[in-house]
Structures are given as C-alpha cells and as structure tokens.
Short mmCIF file of C-alpha atoms in Angstrom, two decimals:
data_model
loop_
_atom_site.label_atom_id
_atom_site.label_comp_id
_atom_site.label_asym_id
_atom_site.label_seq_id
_atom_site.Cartn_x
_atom_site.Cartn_y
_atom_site.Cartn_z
CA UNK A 1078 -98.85 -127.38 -112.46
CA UNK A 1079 -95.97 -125.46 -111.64
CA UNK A 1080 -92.89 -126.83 -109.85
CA UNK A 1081 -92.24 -127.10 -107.13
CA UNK A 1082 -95.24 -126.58 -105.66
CA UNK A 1083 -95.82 -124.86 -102.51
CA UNK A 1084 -95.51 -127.80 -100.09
CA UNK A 1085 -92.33 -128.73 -102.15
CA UNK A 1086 -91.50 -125.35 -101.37
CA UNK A 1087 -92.19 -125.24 -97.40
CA UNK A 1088 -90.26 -128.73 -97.04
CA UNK A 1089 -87.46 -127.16 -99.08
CA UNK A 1090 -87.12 -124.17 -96.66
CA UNK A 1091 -87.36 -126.34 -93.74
CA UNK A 1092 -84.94 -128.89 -94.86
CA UNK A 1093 -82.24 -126.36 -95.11
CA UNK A 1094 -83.30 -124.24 -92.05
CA UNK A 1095 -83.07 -127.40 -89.94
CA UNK A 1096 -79.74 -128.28 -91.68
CA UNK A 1097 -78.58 -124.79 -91.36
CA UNK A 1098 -79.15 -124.62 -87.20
CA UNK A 1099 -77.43 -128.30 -87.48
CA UNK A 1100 -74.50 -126.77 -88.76
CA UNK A 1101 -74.31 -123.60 -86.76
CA UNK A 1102 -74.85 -125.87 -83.62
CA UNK A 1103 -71.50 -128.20 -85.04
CA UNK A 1104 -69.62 -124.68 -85.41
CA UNK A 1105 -70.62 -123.11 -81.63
CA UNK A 1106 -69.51 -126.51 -80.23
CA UNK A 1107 -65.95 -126.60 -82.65
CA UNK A 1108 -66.01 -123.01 -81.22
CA UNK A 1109 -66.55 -123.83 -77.77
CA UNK A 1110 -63.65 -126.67 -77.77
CA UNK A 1111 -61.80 -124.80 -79.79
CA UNK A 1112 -61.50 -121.77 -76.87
CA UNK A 1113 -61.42 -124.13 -74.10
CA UNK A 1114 -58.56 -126.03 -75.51
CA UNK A 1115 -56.75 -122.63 -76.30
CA UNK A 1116 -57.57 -120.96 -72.38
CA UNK A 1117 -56.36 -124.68 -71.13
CA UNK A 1118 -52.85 -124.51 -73.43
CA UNK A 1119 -52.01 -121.05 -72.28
CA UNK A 1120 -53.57 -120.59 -68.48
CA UNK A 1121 -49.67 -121.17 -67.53
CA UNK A 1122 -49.82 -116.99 -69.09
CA UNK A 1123 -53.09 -115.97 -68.73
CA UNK A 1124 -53.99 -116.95 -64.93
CA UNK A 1125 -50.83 -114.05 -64.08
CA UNK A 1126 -52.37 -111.56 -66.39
CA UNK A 1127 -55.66 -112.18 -64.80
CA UNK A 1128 -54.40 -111.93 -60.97
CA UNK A 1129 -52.36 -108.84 -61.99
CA UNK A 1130 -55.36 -107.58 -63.50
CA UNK A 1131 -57.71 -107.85 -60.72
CA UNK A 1132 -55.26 -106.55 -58.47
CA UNK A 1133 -55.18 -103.28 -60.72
CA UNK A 1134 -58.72 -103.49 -60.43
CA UNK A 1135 -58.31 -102.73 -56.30
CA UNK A 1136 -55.57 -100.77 -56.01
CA UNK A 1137 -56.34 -98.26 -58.48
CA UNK A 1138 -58.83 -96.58 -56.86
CA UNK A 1139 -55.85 -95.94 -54.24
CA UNK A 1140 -53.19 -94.88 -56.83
CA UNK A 1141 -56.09 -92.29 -57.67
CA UNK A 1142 -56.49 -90.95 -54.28
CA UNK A 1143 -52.38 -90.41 -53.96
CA UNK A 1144 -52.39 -88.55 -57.11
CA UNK A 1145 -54.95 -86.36 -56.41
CA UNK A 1146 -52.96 -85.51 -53.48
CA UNK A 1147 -50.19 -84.57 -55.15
CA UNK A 1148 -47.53 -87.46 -55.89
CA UNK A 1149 -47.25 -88.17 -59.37
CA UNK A 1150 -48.77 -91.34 -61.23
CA UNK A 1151 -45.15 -93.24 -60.71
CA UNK A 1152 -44.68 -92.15 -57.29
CA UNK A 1153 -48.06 -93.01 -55.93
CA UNK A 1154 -47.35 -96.68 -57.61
CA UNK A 1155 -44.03 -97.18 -55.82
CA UNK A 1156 -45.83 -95.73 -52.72
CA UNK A 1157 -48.15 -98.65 -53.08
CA UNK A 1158 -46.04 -101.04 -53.81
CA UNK A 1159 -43.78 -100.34 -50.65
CA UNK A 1160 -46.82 -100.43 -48.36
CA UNK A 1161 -47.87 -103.83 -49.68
CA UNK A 1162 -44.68 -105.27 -49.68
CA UNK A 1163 -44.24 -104.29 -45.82
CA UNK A 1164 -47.99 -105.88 -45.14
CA UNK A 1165 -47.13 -108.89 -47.12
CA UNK A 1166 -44.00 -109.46 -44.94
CA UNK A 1167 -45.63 -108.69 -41.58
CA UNK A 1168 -48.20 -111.67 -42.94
CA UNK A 1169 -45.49 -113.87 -43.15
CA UNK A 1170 -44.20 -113.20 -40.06
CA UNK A 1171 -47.35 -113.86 -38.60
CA UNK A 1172 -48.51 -116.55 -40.65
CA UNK A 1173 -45.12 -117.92 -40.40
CA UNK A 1174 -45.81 -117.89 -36.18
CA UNK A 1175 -49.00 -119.18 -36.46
CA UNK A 1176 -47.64 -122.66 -38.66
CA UNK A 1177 -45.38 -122.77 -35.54
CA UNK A 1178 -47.61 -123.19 -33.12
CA UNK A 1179 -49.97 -125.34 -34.97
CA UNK A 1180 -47.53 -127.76 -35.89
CA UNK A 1181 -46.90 -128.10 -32.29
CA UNK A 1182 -50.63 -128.68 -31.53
CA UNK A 1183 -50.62 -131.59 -34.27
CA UNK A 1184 -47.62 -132.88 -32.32
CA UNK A 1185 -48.98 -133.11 -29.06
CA UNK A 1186 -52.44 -134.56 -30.81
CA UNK A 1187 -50.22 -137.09 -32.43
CA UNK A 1188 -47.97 -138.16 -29.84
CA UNK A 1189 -49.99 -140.77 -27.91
CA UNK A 1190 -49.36 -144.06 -25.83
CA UNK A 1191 -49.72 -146.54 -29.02
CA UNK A 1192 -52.45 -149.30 -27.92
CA UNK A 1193 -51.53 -153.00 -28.58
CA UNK A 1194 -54.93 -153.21 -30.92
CA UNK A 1195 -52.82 -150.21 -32.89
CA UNK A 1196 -49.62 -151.60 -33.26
CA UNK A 1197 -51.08 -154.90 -34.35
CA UNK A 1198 -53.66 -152.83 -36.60
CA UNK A 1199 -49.83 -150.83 -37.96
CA UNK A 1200 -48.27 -154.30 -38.03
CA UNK A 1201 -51.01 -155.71 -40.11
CA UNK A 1202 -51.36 -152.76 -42.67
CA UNK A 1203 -47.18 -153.69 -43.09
CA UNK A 1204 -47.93 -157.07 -43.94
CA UNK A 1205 -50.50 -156.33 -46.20
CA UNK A 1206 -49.37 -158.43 -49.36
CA UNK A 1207 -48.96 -161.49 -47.28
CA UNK A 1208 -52.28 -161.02 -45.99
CA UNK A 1209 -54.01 -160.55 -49.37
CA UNK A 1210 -52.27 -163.95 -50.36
CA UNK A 1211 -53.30 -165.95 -47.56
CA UNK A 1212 -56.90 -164.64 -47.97
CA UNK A 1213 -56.76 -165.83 -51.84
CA UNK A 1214 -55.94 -169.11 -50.75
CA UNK A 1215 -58.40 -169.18 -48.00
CA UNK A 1216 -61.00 -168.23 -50.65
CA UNK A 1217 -59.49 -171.06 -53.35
CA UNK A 1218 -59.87 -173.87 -50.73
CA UNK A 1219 -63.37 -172.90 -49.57
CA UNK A 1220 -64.65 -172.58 -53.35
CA UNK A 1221 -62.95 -174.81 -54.80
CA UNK A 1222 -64.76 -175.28 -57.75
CA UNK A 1223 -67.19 -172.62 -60.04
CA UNK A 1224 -65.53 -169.77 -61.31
CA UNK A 1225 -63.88 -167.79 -58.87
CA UNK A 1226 -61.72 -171.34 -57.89
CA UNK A 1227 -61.25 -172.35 -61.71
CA UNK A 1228 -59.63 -168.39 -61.49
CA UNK A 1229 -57.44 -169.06 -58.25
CA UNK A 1230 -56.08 -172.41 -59.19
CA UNK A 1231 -52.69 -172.19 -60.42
CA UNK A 1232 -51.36 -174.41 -63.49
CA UNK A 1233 -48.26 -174.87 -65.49
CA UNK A 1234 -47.48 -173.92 -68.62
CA UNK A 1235 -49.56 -176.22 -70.58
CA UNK A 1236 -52.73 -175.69 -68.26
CA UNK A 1237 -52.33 -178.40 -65.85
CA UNK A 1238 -53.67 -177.80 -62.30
CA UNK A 1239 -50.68 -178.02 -60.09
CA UNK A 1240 -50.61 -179.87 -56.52
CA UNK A 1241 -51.25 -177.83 -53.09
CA UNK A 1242 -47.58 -179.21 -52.45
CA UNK A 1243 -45.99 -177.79 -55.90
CA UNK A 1244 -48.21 -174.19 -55.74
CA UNK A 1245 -49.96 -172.61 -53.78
CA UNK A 1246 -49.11 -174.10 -49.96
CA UNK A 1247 -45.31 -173.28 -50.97
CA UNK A 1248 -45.83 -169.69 -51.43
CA UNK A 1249 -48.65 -168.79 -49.03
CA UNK A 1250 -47.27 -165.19 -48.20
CA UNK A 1251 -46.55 -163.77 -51.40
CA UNK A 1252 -48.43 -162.79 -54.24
CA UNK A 1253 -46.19 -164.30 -56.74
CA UNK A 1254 -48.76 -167.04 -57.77
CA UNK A 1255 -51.80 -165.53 -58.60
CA UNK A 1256 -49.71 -165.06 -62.09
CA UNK A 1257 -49.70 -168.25 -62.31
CA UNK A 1258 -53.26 -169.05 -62.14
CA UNK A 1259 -55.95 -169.16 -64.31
CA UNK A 1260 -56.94 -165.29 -63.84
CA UNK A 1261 -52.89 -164.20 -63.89
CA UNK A 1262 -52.36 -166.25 -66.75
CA UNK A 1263 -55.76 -164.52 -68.61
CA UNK A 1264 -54.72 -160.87 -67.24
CA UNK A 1265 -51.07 -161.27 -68.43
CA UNK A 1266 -51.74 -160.63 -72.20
CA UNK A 1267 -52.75 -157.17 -71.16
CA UNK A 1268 -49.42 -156.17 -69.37
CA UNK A 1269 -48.21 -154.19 -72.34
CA UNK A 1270 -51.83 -152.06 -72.20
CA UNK A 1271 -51.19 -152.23 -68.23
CA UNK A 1272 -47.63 -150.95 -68.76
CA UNK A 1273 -48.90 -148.35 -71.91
CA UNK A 1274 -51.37 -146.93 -69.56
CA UNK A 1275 -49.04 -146.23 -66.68
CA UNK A 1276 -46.53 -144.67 -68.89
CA UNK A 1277 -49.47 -142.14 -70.65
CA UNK A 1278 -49.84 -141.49 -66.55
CA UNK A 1279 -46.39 -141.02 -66.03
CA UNK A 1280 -46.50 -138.46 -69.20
CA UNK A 1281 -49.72 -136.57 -68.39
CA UNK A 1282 -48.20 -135.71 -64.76
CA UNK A 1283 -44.82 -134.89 -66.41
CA UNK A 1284 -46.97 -132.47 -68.80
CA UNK A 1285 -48.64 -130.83 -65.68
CA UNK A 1286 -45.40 -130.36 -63.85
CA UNK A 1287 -44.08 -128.07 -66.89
CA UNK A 1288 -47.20 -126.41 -67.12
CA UNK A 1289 -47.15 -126.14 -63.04
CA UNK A 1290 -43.49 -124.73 -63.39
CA UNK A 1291 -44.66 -122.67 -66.36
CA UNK A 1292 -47.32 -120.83 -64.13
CA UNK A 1293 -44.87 -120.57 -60.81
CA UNK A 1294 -42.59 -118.29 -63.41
CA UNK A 1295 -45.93 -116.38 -64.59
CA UNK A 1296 -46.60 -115.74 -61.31
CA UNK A 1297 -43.38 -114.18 -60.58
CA UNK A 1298 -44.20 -111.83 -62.91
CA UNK A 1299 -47.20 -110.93 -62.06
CA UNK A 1300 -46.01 -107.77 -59.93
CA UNK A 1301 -44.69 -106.63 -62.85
CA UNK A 1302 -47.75 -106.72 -64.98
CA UNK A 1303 -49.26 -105.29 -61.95
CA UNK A 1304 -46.72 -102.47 -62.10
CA UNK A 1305 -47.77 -101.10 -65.96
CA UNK A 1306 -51.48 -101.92 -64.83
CA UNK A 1307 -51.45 -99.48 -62.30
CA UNK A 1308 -48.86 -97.01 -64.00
CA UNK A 1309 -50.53 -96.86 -67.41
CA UNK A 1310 -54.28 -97.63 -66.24
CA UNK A 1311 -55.58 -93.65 -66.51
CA UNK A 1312 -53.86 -93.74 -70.22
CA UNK A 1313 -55.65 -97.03 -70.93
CA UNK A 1314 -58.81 -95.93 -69.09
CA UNK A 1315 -58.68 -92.56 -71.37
CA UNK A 1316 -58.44 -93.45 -75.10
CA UNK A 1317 -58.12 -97.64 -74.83
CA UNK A 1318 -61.56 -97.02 -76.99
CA UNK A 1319 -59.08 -95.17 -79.95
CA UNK A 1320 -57.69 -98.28 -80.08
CA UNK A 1321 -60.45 -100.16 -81.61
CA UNK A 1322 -60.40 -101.06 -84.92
CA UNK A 1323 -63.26 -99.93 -86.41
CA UNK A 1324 -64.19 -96.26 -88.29
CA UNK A 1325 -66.17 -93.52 -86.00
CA UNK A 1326 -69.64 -94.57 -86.72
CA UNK A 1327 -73.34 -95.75 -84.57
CA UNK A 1328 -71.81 -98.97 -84.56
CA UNK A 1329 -68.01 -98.40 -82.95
CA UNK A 1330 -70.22 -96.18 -80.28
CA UNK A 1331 -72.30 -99.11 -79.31
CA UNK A 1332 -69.43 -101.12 -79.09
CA UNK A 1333 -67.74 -99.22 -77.04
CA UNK A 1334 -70.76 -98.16 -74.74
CA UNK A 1335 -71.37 -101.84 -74.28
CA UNK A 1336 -67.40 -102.80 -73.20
CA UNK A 1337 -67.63 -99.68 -70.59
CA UNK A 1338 -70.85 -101.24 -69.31
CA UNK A 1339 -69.07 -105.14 -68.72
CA UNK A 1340 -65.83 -103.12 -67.53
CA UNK A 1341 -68.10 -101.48 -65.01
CA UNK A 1342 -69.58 -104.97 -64.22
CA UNK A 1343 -65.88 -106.21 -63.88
CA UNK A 1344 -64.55 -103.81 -61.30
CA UNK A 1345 -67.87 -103.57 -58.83
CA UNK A 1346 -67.73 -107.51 -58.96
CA UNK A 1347 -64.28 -107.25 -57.95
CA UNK A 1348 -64.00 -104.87 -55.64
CA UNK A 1349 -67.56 -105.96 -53.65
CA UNK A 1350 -66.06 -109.65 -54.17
CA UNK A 1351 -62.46 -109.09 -52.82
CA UNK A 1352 -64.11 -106.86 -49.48
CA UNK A 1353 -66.90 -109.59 -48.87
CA UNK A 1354 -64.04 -112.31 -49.30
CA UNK A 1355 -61.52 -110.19 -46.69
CA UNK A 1356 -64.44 -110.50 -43.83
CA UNK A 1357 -65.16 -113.99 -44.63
CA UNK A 1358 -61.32 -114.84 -43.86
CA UNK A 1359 -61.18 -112.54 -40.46
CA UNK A 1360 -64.66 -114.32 -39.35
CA UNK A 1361 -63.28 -117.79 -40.38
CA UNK A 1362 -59.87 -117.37 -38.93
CA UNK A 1363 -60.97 -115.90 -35.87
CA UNK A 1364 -63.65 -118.45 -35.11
CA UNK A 1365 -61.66 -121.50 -36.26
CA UNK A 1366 -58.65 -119.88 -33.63
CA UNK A 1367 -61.49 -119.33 -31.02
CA UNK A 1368 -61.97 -123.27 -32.06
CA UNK A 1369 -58.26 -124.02 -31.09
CA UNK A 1370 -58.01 -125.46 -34.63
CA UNK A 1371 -54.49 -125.93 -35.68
CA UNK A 1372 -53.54 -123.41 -39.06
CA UNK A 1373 -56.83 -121.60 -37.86
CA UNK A 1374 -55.42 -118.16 -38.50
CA UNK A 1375 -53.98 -119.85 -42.31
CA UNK A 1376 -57.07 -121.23 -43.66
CA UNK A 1377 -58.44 -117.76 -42.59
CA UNK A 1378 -55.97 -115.95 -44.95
CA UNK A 1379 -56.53 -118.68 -47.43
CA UNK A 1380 -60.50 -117.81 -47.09
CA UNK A 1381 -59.53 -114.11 -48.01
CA UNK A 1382 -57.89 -114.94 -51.13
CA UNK A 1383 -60.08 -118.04 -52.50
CA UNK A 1384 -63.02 -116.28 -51.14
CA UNK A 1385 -63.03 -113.71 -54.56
CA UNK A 1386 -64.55 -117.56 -56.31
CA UNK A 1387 -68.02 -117.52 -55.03
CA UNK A 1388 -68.69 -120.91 -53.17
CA UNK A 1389 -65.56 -122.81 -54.29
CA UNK A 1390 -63.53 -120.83 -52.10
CA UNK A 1391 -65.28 -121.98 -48.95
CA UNK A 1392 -65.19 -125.30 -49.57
CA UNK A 1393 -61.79 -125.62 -51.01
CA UNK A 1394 -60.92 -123.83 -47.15
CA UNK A 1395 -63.68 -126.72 -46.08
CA UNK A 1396 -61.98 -129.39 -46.65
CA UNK A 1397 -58.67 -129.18 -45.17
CA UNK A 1398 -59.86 -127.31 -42.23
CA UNK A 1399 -62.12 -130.46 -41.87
CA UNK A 1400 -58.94 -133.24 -42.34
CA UNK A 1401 -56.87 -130.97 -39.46
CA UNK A 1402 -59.80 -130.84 -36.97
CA UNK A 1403 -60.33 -134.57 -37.05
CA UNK A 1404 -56.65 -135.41 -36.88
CA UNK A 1405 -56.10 -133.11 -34.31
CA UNK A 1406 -58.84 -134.40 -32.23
CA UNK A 1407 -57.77 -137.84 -32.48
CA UNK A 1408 -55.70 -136.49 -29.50
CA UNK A 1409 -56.29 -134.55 -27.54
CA UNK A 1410 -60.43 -134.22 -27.47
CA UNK A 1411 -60.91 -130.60 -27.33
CA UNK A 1412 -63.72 -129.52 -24.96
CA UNK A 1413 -64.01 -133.18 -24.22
CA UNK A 1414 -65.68 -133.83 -27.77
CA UNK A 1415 -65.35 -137.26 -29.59
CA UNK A 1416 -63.32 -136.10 -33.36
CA UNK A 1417 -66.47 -136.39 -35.55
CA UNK A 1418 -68.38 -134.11 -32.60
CA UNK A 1419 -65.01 -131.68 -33.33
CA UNK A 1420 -65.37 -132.23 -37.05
CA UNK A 1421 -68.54 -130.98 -36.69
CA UNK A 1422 -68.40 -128.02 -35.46
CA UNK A 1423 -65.68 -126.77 -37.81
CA UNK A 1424 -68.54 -127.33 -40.54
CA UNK A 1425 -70.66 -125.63 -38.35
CA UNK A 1426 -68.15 -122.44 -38.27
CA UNK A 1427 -67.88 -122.73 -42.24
CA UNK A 1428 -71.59 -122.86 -42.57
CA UNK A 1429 -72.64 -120.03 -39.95
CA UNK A 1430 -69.74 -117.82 -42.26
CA UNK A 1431 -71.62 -118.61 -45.44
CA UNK A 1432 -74.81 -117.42 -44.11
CA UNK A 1433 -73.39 -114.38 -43.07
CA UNK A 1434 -72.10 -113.78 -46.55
CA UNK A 1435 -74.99 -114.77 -48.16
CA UNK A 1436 -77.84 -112.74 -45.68
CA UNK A 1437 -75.71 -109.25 -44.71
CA UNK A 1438 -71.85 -109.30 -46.68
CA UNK A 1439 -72.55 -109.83 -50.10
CA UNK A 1440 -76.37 -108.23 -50.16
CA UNK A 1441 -74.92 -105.31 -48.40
CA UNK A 1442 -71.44 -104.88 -50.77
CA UNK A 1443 -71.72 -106.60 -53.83
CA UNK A 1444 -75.79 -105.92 -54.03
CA UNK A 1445 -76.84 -106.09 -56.93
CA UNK A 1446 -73.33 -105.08 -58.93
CA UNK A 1447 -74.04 -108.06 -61.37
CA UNK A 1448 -77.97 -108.80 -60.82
CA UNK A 1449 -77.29 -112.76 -61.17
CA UNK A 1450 -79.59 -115.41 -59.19
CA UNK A 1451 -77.14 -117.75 -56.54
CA UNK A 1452 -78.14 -120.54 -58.79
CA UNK A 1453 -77.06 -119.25 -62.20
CA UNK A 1454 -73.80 -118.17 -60.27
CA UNK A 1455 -73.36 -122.04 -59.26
CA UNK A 1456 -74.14 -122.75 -62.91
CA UNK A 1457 -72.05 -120.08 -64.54
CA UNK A 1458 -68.93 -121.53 -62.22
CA UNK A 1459 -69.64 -125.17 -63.56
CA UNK A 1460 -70.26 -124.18 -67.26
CA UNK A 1461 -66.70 -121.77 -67.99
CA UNK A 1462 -64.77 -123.83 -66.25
CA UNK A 1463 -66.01 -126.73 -68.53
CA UNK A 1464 -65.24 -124.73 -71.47
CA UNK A 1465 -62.44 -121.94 -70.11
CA UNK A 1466 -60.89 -125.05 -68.32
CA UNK A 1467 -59.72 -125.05 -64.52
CA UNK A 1468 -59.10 -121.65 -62.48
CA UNK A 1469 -59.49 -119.32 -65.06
CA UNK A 1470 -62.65 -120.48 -65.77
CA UNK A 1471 -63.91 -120.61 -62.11
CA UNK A 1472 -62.63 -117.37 -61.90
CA UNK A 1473 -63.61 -115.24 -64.83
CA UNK A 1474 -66.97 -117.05 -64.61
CA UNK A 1475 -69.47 -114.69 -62.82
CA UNK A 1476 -67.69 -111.43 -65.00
CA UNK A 1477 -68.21 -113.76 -68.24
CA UNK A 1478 -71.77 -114.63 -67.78
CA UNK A 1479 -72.48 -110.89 -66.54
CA UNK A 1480 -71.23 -109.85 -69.93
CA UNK A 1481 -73.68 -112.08 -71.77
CA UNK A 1482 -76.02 -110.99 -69.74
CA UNK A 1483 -74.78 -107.68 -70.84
CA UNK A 1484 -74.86 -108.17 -74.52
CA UNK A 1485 -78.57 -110.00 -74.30
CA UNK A 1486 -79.97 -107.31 -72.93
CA UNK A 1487 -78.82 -104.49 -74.71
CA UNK A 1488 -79.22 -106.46 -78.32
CA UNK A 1489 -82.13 -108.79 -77.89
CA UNK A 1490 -84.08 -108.12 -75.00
CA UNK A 1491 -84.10 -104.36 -75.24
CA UNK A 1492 -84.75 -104.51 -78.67
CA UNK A 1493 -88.03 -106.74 -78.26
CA UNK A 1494 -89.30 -104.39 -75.54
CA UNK A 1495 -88.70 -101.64 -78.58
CA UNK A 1496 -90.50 -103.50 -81.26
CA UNK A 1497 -93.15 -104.43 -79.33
CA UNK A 1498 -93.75 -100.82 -78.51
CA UNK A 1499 -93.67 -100.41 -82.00
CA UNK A 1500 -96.52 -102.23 -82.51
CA UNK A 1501 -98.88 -101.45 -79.75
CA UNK A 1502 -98.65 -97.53 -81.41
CA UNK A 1503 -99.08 -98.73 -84.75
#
C-alpha cells in the first residue's frame, strides 16, 4: 500500500485549506485594524481633503460652464470663489439674525415667576451631598444589621464599631464618614486605580483636544485644497490615468475602466446627495420657523450640510431641535400645547421631511446613482465607520461600499454570468 493513501490525502488538503482561510481571515482582520487605526490617527488631515474634495466634486461642473464661456480655468475659479464667499457672508448675516432672535425666545421661555415647589426643588438639588448623607444614615439605622448596615457602620482604625455619639450623629450632613465605614474602608485600597483611571480620562480628552485643534487648522485649509481641486481638476481628469504605475497592457485598462466607473459613482452620489440634502434643510428650516422653534432657520442650514450623511444627518439635526422645543415650551406653551405635545410635533416635522426624501427627493435625484438597498446603506454607515473610524467613515461610507459593489460585479459576478454561458454552449 502506498502512502499516504487517498483519505490521508483528502484530510491533508483539508487540513491546510481550513488552516489556510484561518490565516487569511487573521490577515483581513490585522488588515482591517490596521486601516482603521491609520484613517483614525490621521482624520485630523484627511476629513479637509475629503470636504475639499467633495466640494470640487460640485463646483466643477460650474467652473466648466464659465470656461466654456470664455474666462479662463483661473479666472472662472476666482469667479467662484468670490460668489461663494459673498453667499457665505450674507448666511452669516442671516444666520447671525436669526441666533438673535432665538436667543430672545429662550429668554422669554425661561424667564418665569419661580414657584415655591421650584425653589425648594433648586434649594434641594444645592444641598445635595447633605442629603445623600442623611439618607445613608436613615438607611444604617433602619437596617441595622445584614450587609448593607455591616457596610454603613463606621469603625476605627482597628475595626471597632464606633458609637452614634463618636460617628455618624456628629457628621450627619457630610459625606466625610462613609470613608470611614466598612464599605469606605474596603473601597479605599482602590483609590490609586480610582485616581489612575481619572488621569487616563484626563489624557484621552487632552489627546482629542490636539487632534480637535489639529482638524480646526485642516479645516482652514481646506479652501485651499479646494482652490488646486478646482484649478487643476481638467488636468487631473485628463491623464490622472498616466499616472498609474503599471505598463500599457489588458490589465492597466481594466484598472483604469473600473476607477472611472467608482469616480462616476462618487460624483452622481455627491451631487444627487448634496441637492436632496439642500431641500431637506429649506423644508426643515421653514417648517421648524413656521413651528416658532427657536434656531429654526439654524438647524435648517445645519440639515443642508449634515444632510450629504444619509440618516445620521437628520437625527444628529433631531436631537437638538428636540432639547430646544421642550425647553422652550417649558414657557411659554406655544399654541397652548403641554412641552412633550410641542416636542412632538418637532419629531413630527423631522419625520414628515424624511418621508419626503425617501418617497420623491432622493428617488427623483439620486435614483438609482449607486443602486444600494436603504438597509445596506444603514449597514454600510455602521460597518466603515467601525473600521474607517468616526466622520470619515460615516461619510465615505455609501461611495466605499458602491465601489465594492463595483469591483464584485465587474470581477466575480460578471465573470460567473460568463462562465456559465460558457457552459450552457459547450
């Protein structure tokens, strides 16, 4: 008999294909950690090159139009350039009008005849600490014994129970004793980790305000990344595919037919996206103004540019919009509704919006641009910014996974249809 034998040989082969896809499943998820942590370190630069980009993406199409009519490629930038700088400072001059009269609106809302059940409710929230201690010593004399008294009775040094007269009756409005009870006295070992733990805090949010200050200087460039976008964007458009490294051959052409079809992806996402996002804003700033919501008219400009993230947009606009209406009708009761009533129908504004994008806008605009189900854009959103980390990731999301759906198609799925074709002639 020969070895190995045959069934020596099949468990061979699938010994080392399962250890094989074991291994290649280690390296995609090395690979996937290994990108997130990169796009996480250096979003501070990449979340300006992005904005700038997609900017480029909408305003070339304009740059185009002034060239053909006659004003050079630098001229027709500038000409843009001036034209959004005048819009974005009759915005502010609006906006800044708008926060006016809000703030006013909160102000009247807030300024009401404080009740005696408030002031003692304010008085009591004051004296919380004393509070908390005299309810600890309520609990330690009506349990006395079991565990949670054995925890609230306070000893000395050497573990002797001390007197109501020596501890806790002394003390009764601060919180000074509970370290020296049995539960202070067990927790106390652990004030270093306490202390450790706090300090890591205290570094982590140091950490984030550099990288927060890192991305406010990105984003003061970003106009002038948007500048060579839009100056050198027919060059780049032209011959960017000279530029790949690889020798004129079938595969360099499939490359490059594949990146034109995901750049065409990119800018009809964009461009449907930012126009569906624009008439979300008007309808949510007009209604919520209609509303006589304070910062109506803001959260509607704030829908126009967080509107380009499908779904997270509206309900980072949500939110807020939500925590304004009910303090605001704490007040004053608009059309005689109670604040949850008011609350209410500021969802209902946010919700009637979101059909409208969802039945006529985004059918109508975006169409099929990208030809992804609502569903596996809610799971595409979740997924890259898991593994992109943050905004990028929410935003580059529905591009990214229309790329892979992209590259499966032209490489797998086509290519099955093929073979199988194949076959049925042969």
């Amino acid at each position: 008999m020969s070895y190995p034998t045959r069934f020596q040989q099949k468990s061979l082969w699938n010994a080392a294909t399962g250890l094989s896809i074991l291994i290649l499943g280690a390296l995609l998820v090395l690979l996937t950690w290994l990108v997130g942590a990169i796009f996480g370190f250096l979003q501070p630069v990449l979340i300006p090159l992005i904005v700038a980009g997609i900017i480029a993406y909408l305003l070339d199409p304009v740059v185009c139009f002034l060239e053909k009519r006659g004003l050079g490629r630098l001229w027709s930038v500038v000409t843009v350039f001036v034209v959004m700088l005048i819009g974005i400072a009759m915005l502010t001059a609006a906006v800044s009008a708008g926060i006016q009269r809000s703030r006013m609106a909160l102000k009247e809302s807030a300024a009401l005849p404080v009740t005696t059940a408030a002031a003692a409710e304010t008085n009591d929230s004051r004296q919380l600490a004393p509070a908390l201690a005299r309810a600890l010593h309520d609990l330690h004399k009506r349990y006395p014994s079991g565990l949670l008294g054995w925890a609230l009775t306070e000893t000395t040094d050497g573990g002797l129970p001390l007197s109501d007269s020596e501890g806790a009756e002394a003390e009764a409005g601060s919180l000074e004793f509970f370290w020296r009870t049995n539960g202070g006295r067990l927790l106390n070992p652990y004030q270093g980790v306490i202390t450790q733990t706090a300090w890591a805090w205290v570094t982590a949010g140091s950490s984030k305000v550099l990288g927060m200050l890192g991305l406010v200087i990105g984003m003061i460039m970003v106009p002038v990344y948007l500048f060579f976008f839009l100056k050198d964007s027919a060059s780049i458009r032209d011959h960017w595919h000279d530029y790949v490294p690889l020798q004129a051959s079938r595969f360099k052409t499939e490359l490059v037919d594949t990146l034109q079809e995901i750049n065409g992806y990119l800018i009809a996402f964009f461009r449907g996206q930012v126009l569906v996002a624009l008439i979300d804003g008007i309808l949510v700033g007009i209604g919520l103004e209609i509303y006589d919501l304070p910062y109506g008219f803001l959260i509607g400009i704030f829908m126009a540019i967080l509107g380009v993230i499908p779904y997270v947009g509206s309900i980072l606009c949500m939110v807020p919009a939500c925590i304004i209406g009910y303090l605001h009708a704490q007040g004053l009761a608009p059309f005689g509704l109670s604040p949850w009533a008011y609350v209410g129908g500021v969802l209902a504004i946010f919700i009637g919006v979101q059909q409208i994008n969802s039945l006529v806008t985004a059918p109508k605009i975006v169409g099929d641009s990208v030809g992804l189900h609502p569903l596996t854009v809610i799971f595409s959103m979740l997924f890259w910014s898991l593994v992109l980390g943050g905004f990028v990731g929410t935003l580059l999301a529905v591009p990214f996974t229309a790329a892979v759906k992209v590259l499966f198609r032209r490489f797998i799925w086509e290519r099955q249809l093929r073979d199988g074709a194949l076959e049925q002639l042969v």
